[in-house]
mmCIF file of C-alpha atoms in Angstrom:
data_model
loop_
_atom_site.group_PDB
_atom_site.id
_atom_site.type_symbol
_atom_site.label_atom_id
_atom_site.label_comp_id
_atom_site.label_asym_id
_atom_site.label_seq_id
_atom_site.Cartn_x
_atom_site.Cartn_y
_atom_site.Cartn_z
ATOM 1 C CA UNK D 1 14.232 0.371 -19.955
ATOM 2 C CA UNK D 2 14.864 -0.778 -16.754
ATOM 3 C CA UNK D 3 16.238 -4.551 -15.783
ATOM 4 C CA UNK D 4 16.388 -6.691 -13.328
ATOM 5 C CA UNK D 5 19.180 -8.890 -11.211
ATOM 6 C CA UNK D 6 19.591 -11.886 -12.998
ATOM 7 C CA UNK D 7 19.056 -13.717 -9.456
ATOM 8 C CA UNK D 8 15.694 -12.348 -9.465
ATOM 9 C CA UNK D 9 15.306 -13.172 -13.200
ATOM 10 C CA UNK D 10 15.829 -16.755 -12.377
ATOM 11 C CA UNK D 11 13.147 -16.792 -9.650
ATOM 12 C CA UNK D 12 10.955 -15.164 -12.466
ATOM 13 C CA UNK D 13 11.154 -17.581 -15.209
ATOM 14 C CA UNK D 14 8.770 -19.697 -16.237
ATOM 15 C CA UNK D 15 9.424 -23.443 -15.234
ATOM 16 C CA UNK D 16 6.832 -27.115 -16.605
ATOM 17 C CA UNK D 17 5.772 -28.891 -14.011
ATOM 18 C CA UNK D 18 2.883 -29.930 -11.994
ATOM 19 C CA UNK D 19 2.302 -32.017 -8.328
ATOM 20 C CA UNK D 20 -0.533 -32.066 -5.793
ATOM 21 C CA UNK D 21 -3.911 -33.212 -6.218
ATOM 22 C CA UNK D 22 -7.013 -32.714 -7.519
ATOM 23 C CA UNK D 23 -10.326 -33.201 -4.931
ATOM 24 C CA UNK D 24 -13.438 -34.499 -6.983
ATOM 25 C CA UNK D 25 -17.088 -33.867 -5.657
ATOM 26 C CA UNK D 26 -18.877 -36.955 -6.885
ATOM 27 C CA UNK D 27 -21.875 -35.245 -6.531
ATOM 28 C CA UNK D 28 -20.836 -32.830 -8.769
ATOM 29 C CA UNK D 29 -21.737 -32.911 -12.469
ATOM 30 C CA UNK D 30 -20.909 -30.159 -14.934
ATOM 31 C CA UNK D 31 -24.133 -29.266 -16.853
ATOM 32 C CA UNK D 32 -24.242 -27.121 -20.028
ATOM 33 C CA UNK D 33 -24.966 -23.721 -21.257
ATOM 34 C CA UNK D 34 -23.977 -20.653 -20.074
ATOM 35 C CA UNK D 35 -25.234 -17.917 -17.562
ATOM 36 C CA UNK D 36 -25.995 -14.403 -18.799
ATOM 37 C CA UNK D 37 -24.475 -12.495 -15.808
ATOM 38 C CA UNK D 38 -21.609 -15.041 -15.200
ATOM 39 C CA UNK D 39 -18.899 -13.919 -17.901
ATOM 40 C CA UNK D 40 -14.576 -15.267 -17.678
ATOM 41 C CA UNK D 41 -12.410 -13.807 -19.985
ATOM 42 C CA UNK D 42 -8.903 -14.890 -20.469
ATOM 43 C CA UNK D 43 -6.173 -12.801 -22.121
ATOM 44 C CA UNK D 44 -3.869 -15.538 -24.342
ATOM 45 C CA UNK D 45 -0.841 -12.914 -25.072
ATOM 46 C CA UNK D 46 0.659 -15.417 -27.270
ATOM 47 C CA UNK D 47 -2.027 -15.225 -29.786
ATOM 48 C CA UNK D 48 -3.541 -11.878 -28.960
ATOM 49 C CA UNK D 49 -6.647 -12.923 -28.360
ATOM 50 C CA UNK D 50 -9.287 -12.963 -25.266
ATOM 51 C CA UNK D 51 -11.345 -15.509 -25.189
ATOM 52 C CA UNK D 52 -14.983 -15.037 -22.916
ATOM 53 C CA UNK D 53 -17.041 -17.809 -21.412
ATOM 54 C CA UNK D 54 -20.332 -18.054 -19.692
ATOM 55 C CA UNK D 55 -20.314 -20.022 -16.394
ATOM 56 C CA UNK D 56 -23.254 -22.093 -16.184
ATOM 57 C CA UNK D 57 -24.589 -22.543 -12.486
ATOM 58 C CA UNK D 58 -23.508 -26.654 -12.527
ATOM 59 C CA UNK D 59 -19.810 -24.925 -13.620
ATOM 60 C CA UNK D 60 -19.607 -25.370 -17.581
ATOM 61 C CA UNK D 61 -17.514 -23.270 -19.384
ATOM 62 C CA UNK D 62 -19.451 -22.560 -23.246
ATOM 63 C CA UNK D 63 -17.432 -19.936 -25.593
ATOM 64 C CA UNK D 64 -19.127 -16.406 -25.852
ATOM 65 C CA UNK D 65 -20.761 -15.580 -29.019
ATOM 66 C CA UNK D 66 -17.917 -12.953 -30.750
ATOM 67 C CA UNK D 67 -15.018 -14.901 -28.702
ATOM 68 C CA UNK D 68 -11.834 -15.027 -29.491
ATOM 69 C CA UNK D 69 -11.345 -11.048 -29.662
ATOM 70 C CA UNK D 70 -8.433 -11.003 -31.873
ATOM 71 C CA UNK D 71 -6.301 -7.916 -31.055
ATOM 72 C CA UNK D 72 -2.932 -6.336 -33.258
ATOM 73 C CA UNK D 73 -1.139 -6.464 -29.899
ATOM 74 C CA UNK D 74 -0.967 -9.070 -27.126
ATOM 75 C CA UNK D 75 -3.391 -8.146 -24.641
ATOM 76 C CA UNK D 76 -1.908 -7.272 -21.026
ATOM 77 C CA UNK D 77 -5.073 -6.295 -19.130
ATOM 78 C CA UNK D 78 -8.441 -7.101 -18.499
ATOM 79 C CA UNK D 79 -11.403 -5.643 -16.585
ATOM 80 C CA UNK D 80 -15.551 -5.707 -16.503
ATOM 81 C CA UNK D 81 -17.759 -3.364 -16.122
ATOM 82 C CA UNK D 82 -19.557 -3.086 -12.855
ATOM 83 C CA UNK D 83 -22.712 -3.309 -14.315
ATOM 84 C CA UNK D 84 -21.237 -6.297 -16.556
ATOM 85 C CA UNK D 85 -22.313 -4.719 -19.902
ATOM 86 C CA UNK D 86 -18.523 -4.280 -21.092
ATOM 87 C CA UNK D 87 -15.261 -5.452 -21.354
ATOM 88 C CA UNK D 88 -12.009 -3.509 -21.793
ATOM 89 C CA UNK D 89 -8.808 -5.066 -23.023
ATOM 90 C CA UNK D 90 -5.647 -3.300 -22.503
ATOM 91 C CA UNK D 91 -2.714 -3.807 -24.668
ATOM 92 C CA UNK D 92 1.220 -1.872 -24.260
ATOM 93 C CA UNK D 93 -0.377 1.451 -26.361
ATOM 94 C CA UNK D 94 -4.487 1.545 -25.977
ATOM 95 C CA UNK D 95 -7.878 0.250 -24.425
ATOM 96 C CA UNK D 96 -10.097 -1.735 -26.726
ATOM 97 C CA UNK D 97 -13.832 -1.454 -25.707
ATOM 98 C CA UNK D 98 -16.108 -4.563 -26.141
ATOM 99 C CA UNK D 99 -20.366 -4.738 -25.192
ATOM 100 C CA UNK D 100 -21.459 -7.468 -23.467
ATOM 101 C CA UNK D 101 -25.184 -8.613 -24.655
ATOM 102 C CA UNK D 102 -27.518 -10.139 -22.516
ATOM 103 C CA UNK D 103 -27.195 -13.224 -23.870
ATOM 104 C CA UNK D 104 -23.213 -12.586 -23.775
ATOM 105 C CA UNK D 105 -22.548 -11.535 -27.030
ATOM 106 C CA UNK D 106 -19.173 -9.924 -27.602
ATOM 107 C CA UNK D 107 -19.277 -6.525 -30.129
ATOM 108 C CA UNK D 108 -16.355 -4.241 -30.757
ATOM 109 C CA UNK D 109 -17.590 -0.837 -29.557
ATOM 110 C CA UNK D 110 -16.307 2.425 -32.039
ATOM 111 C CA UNK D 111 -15.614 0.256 -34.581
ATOM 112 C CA UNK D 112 -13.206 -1.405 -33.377
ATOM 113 C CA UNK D 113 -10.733 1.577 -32.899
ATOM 114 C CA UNK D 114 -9.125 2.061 -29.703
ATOM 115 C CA UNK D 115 -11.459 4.278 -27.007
ATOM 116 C CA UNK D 116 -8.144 5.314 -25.384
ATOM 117 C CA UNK D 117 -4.677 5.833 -25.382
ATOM 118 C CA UNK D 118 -2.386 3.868 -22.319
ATOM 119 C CA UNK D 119 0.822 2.021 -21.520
ATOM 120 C CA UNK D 120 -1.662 -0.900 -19.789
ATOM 121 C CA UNK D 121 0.448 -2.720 -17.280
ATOM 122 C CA UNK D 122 -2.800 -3.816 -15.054
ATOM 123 C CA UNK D 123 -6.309 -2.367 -14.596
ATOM 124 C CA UNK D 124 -9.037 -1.573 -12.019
ATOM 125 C CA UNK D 125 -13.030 -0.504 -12.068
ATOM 126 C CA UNK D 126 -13.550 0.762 -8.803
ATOM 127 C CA UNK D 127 -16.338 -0.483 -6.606
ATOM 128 C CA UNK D 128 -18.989 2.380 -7.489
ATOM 129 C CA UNK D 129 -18.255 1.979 -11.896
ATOM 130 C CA UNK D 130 -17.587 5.289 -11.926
ATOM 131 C CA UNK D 131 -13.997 5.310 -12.562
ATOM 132 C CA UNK D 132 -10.990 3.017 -14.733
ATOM 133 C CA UNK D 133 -7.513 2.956 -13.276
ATOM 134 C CA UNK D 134 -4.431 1.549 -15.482
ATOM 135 C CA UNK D 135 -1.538 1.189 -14.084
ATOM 136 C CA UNK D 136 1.120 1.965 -16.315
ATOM 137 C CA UNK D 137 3.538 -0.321 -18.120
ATOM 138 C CA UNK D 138 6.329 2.087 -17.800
ATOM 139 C CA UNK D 139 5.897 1.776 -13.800
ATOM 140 C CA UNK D 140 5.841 5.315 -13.266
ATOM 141 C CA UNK D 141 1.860 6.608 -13.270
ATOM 142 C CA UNK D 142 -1.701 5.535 -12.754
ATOM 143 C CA UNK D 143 -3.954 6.825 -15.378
ATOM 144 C CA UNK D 144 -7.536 7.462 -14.737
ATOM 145 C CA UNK D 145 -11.169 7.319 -16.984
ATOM 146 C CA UNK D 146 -14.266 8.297 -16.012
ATOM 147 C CA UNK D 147 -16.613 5.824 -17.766
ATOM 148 C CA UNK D 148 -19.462 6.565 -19.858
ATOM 149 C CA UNK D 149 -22.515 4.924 -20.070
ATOM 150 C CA UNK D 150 -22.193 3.779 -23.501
ATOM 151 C CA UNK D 151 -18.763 1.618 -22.502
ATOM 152 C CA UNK D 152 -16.271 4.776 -23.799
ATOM 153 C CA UNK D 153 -13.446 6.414 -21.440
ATOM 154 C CA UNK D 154 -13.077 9.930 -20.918
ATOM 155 C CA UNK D 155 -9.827 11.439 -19.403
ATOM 156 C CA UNK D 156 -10.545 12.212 -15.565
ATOM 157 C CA UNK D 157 -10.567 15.060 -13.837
ATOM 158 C CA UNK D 158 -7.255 14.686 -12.645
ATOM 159 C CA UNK D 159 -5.949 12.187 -15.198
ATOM 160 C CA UNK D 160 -4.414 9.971 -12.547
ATOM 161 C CA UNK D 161 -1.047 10.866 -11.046
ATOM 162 C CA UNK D 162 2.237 10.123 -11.994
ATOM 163 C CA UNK D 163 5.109 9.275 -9.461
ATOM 164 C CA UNK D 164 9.218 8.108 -8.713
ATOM 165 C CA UNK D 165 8.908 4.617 -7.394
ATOM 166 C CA UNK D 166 12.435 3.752 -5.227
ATOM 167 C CA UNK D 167 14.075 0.626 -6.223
ATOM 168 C CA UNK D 168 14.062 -1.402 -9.755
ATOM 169 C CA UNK D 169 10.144 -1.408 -10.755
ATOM 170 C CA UNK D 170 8.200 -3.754 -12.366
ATOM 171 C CA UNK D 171 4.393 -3.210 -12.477
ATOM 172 C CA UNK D 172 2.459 -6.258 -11.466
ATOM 173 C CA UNK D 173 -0.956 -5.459 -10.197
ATOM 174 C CA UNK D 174 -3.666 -2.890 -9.273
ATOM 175 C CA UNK D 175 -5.718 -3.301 -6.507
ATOM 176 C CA UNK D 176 -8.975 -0.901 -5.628
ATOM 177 C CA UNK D 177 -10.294 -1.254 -1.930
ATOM 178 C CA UNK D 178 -13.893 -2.366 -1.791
ATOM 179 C CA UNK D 179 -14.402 0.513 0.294
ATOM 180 C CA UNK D 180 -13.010 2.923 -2.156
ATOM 181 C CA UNK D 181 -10.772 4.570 0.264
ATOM 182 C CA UNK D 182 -6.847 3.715 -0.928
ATOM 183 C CA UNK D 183 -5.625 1.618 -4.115
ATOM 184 C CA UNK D 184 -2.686 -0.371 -4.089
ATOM 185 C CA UNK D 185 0.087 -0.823 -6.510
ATOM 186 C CA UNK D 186 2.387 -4.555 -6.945
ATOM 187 C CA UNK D 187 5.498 -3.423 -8.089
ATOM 188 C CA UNK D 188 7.434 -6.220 -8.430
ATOM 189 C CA UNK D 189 10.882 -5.658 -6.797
ATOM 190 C CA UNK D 190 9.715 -2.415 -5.426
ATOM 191 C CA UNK D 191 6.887 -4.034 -3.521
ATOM 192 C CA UNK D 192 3.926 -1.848 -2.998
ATOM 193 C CA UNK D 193 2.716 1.608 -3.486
ATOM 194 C CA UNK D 194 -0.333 2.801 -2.025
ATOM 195 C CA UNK D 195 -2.615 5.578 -2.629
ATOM 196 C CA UNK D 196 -5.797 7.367 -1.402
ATOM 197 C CA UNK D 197 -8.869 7.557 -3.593
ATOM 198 C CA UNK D 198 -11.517 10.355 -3.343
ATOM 199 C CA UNK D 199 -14.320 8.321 -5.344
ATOM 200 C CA UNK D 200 -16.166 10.958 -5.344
ATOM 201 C CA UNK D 201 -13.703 13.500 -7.287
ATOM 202 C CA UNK D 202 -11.399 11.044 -8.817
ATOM 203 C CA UNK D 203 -8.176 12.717 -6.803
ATOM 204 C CA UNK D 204 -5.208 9.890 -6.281
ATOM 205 C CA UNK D 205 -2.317 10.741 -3.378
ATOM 206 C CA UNK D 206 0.567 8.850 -3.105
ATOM 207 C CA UNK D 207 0.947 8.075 0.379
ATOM 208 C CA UNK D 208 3.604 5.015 1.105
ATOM 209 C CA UNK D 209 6.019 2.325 -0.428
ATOM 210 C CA UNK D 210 6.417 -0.502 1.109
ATOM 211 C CA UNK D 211 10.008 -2.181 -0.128
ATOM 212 C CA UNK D 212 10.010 -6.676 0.003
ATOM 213 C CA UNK D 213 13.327 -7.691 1.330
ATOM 214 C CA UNK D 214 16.219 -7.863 -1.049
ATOM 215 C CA UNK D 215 15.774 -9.690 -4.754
ATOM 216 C CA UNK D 216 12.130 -10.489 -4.083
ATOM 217 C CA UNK D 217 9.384 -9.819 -5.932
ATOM 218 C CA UNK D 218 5.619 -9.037 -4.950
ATOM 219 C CA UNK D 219 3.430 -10.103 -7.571
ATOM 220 C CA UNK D 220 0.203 -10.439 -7.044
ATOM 221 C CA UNK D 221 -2.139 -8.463 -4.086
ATOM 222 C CA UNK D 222 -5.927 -8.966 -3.221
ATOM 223 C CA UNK D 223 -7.230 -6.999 -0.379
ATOM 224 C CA UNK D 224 -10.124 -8.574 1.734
ATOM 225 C CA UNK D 225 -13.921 -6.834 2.012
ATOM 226 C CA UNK D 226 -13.500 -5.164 4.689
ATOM 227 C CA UNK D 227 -10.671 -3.490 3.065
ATOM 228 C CA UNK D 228 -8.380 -4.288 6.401
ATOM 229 C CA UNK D 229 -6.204 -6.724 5.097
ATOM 230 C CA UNK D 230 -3.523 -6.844 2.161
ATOM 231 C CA UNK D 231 -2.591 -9.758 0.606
ATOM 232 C CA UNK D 232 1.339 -10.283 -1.050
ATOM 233 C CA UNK D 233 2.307 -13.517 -3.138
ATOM 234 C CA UNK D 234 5.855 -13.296 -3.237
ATOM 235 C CA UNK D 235 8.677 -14.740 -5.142
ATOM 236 C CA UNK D 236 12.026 -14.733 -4.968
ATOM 237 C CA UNK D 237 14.722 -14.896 -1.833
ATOM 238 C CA UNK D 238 11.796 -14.479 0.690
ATOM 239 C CA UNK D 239 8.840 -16.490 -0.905
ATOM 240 C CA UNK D 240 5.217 -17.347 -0.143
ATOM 241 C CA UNK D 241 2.059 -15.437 0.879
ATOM 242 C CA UNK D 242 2.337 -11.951 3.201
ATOM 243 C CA UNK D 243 -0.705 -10.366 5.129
ATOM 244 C CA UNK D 244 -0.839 -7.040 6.114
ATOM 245 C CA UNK D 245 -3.024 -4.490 7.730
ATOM 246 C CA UNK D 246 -3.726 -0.960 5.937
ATOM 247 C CA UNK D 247 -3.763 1.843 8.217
ATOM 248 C CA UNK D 248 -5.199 5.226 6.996
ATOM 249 C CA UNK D 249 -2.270 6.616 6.317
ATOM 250 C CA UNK D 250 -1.521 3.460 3.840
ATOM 251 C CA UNK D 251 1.257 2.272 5.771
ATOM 252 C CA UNK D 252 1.775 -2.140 5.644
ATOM 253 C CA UNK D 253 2.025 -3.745 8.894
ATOM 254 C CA UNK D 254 2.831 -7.309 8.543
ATOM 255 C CA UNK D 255 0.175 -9.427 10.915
ATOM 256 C CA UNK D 256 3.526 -11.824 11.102
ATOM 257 C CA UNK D 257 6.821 -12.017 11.425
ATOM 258 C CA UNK D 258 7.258 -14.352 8.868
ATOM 259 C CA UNK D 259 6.318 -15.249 5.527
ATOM 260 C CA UNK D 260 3.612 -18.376 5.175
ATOM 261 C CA UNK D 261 5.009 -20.871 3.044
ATOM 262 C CA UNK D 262 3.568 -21.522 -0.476
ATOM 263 C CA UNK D 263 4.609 -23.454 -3.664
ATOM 264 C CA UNK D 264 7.441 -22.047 -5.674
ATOM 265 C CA UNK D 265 7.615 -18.841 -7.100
ATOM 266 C CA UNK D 266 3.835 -17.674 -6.106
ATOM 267 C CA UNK D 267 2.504 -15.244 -8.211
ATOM 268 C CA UNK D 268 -0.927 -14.155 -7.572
ATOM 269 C CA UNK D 269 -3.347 -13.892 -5.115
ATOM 270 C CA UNK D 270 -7.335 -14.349 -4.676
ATOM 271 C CA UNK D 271 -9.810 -14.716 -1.920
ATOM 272 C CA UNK D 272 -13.326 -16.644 -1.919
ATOM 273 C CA UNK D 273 -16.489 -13.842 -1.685
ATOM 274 C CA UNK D 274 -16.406 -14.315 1.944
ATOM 275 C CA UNK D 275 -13.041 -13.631 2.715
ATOM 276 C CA UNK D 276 -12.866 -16.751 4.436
ATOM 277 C CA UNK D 277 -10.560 -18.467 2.265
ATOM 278 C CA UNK D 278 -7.219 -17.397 0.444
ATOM 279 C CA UNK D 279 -5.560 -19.288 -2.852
ATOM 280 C CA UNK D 280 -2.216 -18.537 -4.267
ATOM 281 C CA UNK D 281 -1.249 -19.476 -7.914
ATOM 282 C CA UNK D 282 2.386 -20.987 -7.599
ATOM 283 C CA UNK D 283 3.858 -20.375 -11.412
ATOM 284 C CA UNK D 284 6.918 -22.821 -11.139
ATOM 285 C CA UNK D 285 5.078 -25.623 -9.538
ATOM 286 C CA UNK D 286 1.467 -25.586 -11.329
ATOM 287 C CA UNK D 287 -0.294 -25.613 -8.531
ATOM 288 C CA UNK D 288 -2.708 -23.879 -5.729
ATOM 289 C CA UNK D 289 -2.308 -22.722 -1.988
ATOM 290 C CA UNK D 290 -4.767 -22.955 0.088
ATOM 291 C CA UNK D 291 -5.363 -21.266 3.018
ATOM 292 C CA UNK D 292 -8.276 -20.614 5.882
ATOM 293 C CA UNK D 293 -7.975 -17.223 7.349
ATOM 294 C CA UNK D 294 -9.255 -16.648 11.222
ATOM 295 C CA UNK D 295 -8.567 -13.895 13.550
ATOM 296 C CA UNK D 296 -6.668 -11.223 12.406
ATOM 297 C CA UNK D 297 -6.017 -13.071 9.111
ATOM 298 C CA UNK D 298 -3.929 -16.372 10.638
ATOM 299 C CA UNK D 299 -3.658 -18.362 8.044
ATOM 300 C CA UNK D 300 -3.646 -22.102 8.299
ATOM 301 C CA UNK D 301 -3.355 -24.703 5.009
ATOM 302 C CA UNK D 302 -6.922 -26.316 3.795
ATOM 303 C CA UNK D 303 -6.727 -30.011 3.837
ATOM 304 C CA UNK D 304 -5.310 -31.654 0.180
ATOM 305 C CA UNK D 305 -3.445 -28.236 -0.148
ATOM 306 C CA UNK D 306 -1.682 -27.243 -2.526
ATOM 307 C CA UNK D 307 -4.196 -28.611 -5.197
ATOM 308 C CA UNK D 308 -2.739 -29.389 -9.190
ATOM 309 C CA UNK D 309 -3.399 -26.861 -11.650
ATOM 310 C CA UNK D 310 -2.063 -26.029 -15.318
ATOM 311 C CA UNK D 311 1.225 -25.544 -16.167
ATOM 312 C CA UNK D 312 2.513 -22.120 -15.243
ATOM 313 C CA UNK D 313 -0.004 -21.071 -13.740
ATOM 314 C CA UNK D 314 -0.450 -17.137 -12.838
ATOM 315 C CA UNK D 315 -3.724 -15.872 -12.853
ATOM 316 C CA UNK D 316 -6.401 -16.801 -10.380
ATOM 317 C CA UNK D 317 -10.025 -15.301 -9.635
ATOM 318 C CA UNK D 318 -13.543 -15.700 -7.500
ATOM 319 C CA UNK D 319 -16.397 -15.773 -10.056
ATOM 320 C CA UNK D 320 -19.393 -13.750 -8.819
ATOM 321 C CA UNK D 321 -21.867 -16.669 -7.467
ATOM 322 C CA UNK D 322 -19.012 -17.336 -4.648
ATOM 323 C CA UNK D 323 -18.976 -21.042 -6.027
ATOM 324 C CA UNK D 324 -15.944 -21.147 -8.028
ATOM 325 C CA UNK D 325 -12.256 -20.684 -8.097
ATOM 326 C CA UNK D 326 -10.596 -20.046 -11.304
ATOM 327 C CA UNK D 327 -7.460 -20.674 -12.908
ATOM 328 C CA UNK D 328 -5.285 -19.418 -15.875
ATOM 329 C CA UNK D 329 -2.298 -21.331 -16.982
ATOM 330 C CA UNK D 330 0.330 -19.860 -19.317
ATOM 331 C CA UNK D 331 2.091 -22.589 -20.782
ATOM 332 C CA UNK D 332 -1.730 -24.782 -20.216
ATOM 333 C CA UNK D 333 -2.389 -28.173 -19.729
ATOM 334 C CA UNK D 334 -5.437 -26.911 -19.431
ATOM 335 C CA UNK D 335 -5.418 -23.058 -20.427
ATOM 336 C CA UNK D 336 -8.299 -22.215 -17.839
ATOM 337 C CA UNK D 337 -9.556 -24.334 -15.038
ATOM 338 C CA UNK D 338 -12.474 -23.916 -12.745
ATOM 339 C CA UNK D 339 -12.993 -25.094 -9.408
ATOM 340 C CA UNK D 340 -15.631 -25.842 -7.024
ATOM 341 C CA UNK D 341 -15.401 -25.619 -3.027
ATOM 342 C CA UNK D 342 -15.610 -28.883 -1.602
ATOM 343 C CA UNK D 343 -18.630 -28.600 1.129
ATOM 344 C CA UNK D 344 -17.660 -31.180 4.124
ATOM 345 C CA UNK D 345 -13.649 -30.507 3.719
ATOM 346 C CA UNK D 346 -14.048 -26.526 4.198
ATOM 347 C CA UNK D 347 -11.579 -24.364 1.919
ATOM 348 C CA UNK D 348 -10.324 -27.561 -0.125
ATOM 349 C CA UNK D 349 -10.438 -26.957 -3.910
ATOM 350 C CA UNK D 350 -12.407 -30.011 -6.474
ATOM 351 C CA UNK D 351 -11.785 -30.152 -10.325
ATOM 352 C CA UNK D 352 -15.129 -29.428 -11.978
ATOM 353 C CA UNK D 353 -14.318 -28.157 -15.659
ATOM 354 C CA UNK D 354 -11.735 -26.473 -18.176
ATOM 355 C CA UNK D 355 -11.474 -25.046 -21.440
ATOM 356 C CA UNK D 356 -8.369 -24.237 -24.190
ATOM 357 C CA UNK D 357 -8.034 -20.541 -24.786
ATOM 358 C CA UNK D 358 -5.309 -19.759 -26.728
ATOM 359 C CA UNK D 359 -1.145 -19.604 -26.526
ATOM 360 C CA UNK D 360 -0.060 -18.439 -23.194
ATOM 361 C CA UNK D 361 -3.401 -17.174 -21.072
ATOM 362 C CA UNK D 362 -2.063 -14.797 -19.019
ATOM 363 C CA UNK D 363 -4.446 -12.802 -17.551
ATOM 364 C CA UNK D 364 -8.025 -14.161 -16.289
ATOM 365 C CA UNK D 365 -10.862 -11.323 -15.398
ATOM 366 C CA UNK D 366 -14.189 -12.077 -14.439
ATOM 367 C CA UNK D 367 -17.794 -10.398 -14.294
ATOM 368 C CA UNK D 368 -19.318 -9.137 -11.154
#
């Protein structure tokens, strides 16, 4: 078991508190009901449960039929399907597979039982469906599925690759390209790891890590659709949001010398469907960066930024439509929160709707 400086510890810890603002679209009026190809699923690790909601097109959050999953384990990962038919929910020993009906439904597939066997510190689909990437808990592999068409994993070809990280390692995140080309590992206080990706064959390299300076952490990544640009929130002695560019050979050139500033203690990372707009959850504070991104990914803060969120929150996401933002909030207050894009103030963030979830949502996935 590995640990970590306590200096870094304290930067890690969860603190209450909130500031900022919320930005209200008066024309803007949740509706009801939910959307049948608009799923959010939010892992509460405190109750292990997920809970699943359908996103109606106004922004309404309704419960899933079948929701909460209740689990034996907290849950620590979360991923959909491309094709949005299933759900798999990762816990510290195995992968749980769930259908998703077309009227979003939630069923247990193989009877509940797990469909495989994993140390789930994060997990990935990559763009084509073909394949499932977890990211081990132990820090030290990345295992790899093919998936079936009836929602079960088979071991890869390859079975993923394992690997000797430098530096004290905490997994954090898995990222897959949209091109397909490289993946990217967040490992904490040994920054990132990144890999090439034959989609075609399954085959993983390890090609670079990139170390953060000393007792900081890189939590959370998101890399943009062109698959250029690599996104860090960072915590710690050297916080706030990092860009980089990805070369071919995976190495991390920083597109600044310095760090932009965020809240305190940011700890994840998502962009808007165009790429246009970045948002970093800032865990200490409760609330949301926002940035616009122009040439070569300058960043510049969205008016009203940072915006109020839950408390703790540390898990952020784009739903599929491009029209919302969403939030999970481990200690709540509320446990998930959805946001709309205001229209005249470009890249600035309006409350719309929330929903409770269950004790300590951690971990927020969303359909395609």
């Amino acid at each position: 078991m590995r640990t970590m400086p306590s200096l870094l510890l304290l930067c890690l810890l969860p603190i209450s508190g909130c500031s900022g603002f919320f930005y209200k679209d008066s024309t803007t009026t949740p509706g009801t009901g939910t959307s049948a190809t608009n799923y959010a699923f939010v892992a509460n690790t405190g109750s292990n449960t997920v809970s699943g909601f359908g996103i109606s097109t106004t922004g309404a959050l309704a419960a899933l039929s079948g929701s909460p999953l209740t689990l034996q384990l907290p849950p620590t990962a979360l991923v959909v399907s491309r094709d949005n038919k299933f759900l798999w929910v990762g816990t510290v020993s195995a992968i749980y597979g769930y259908s998703i009906a077309a009227d979003g439904t939630l069923a247990a597939l193989s009877g509940g039982n797990a469909i495989a066997n994993a140390i789930c510190s994060d997990m990935q689909v990559s763009p084509d469906g073909k394949w499932m990437m977890v990211l081990s808990g132990s820090g030290d592999s990345i295992a790899l599925f093919s998936v079936n068409a009836d929602g079960t994993l088979s071991p890869g070809p390859n079975s993923g690759i394992g690997f000797t990280a430098k530096g004290t390692v905490i997994p954090k995140q898995l990222k897959i390209a949209p091109s397909g080309a490289f993946v990217v590992a967040a490992m904490g206080t040994a920054g990132e790891l990144v890999f090439s990706f034959n989609t075609t064959t399954g085959a993983l390299a390890l090609l670079t890590q990139t170390l953060p300076p000393d007792a900081t952490s890189d939590n959370g990544i998101a890399i943009d659709s062109t698959s250029t640009y690599l996104y860090e929130a960072r915590s710690g002695t050297n916080p706030g949001l990092v860009v980089n560019t990805v070369s071919s050979n995976g190495n991390l050139t920083p597109t600044t010398a310095t760090t932009y500033a965020a809240g305190t203690q940011p700890y994840a990372v998502a962009l808007d469907n165009t790429s246009k707009y970045a948002y970093v959850a800032n865990r200490t504070d409760g609330t949301i960066s926002g940035y616009a991104i122009g040439t070569n990914a300058a960043l510049t803060a969205v008016s009203g930024s940072p915006f109020s969120s839950g408390v703790a929150v540390q898990s952020l996401g784009a739903d599929s439509t491009g029209k919302w933002l969403l939030a999970a909030s481990y200690n709540g207050a509320p446990d998930l929160s959805l946001y709309g894009f205001d229209a005249t103030n470009l890249g600035r963030l309006y409350a719309v709707s929330s929903a409770a979830t269950g004790t300590n949502a951690s971990i927020l996935a969303l359909s395609h």
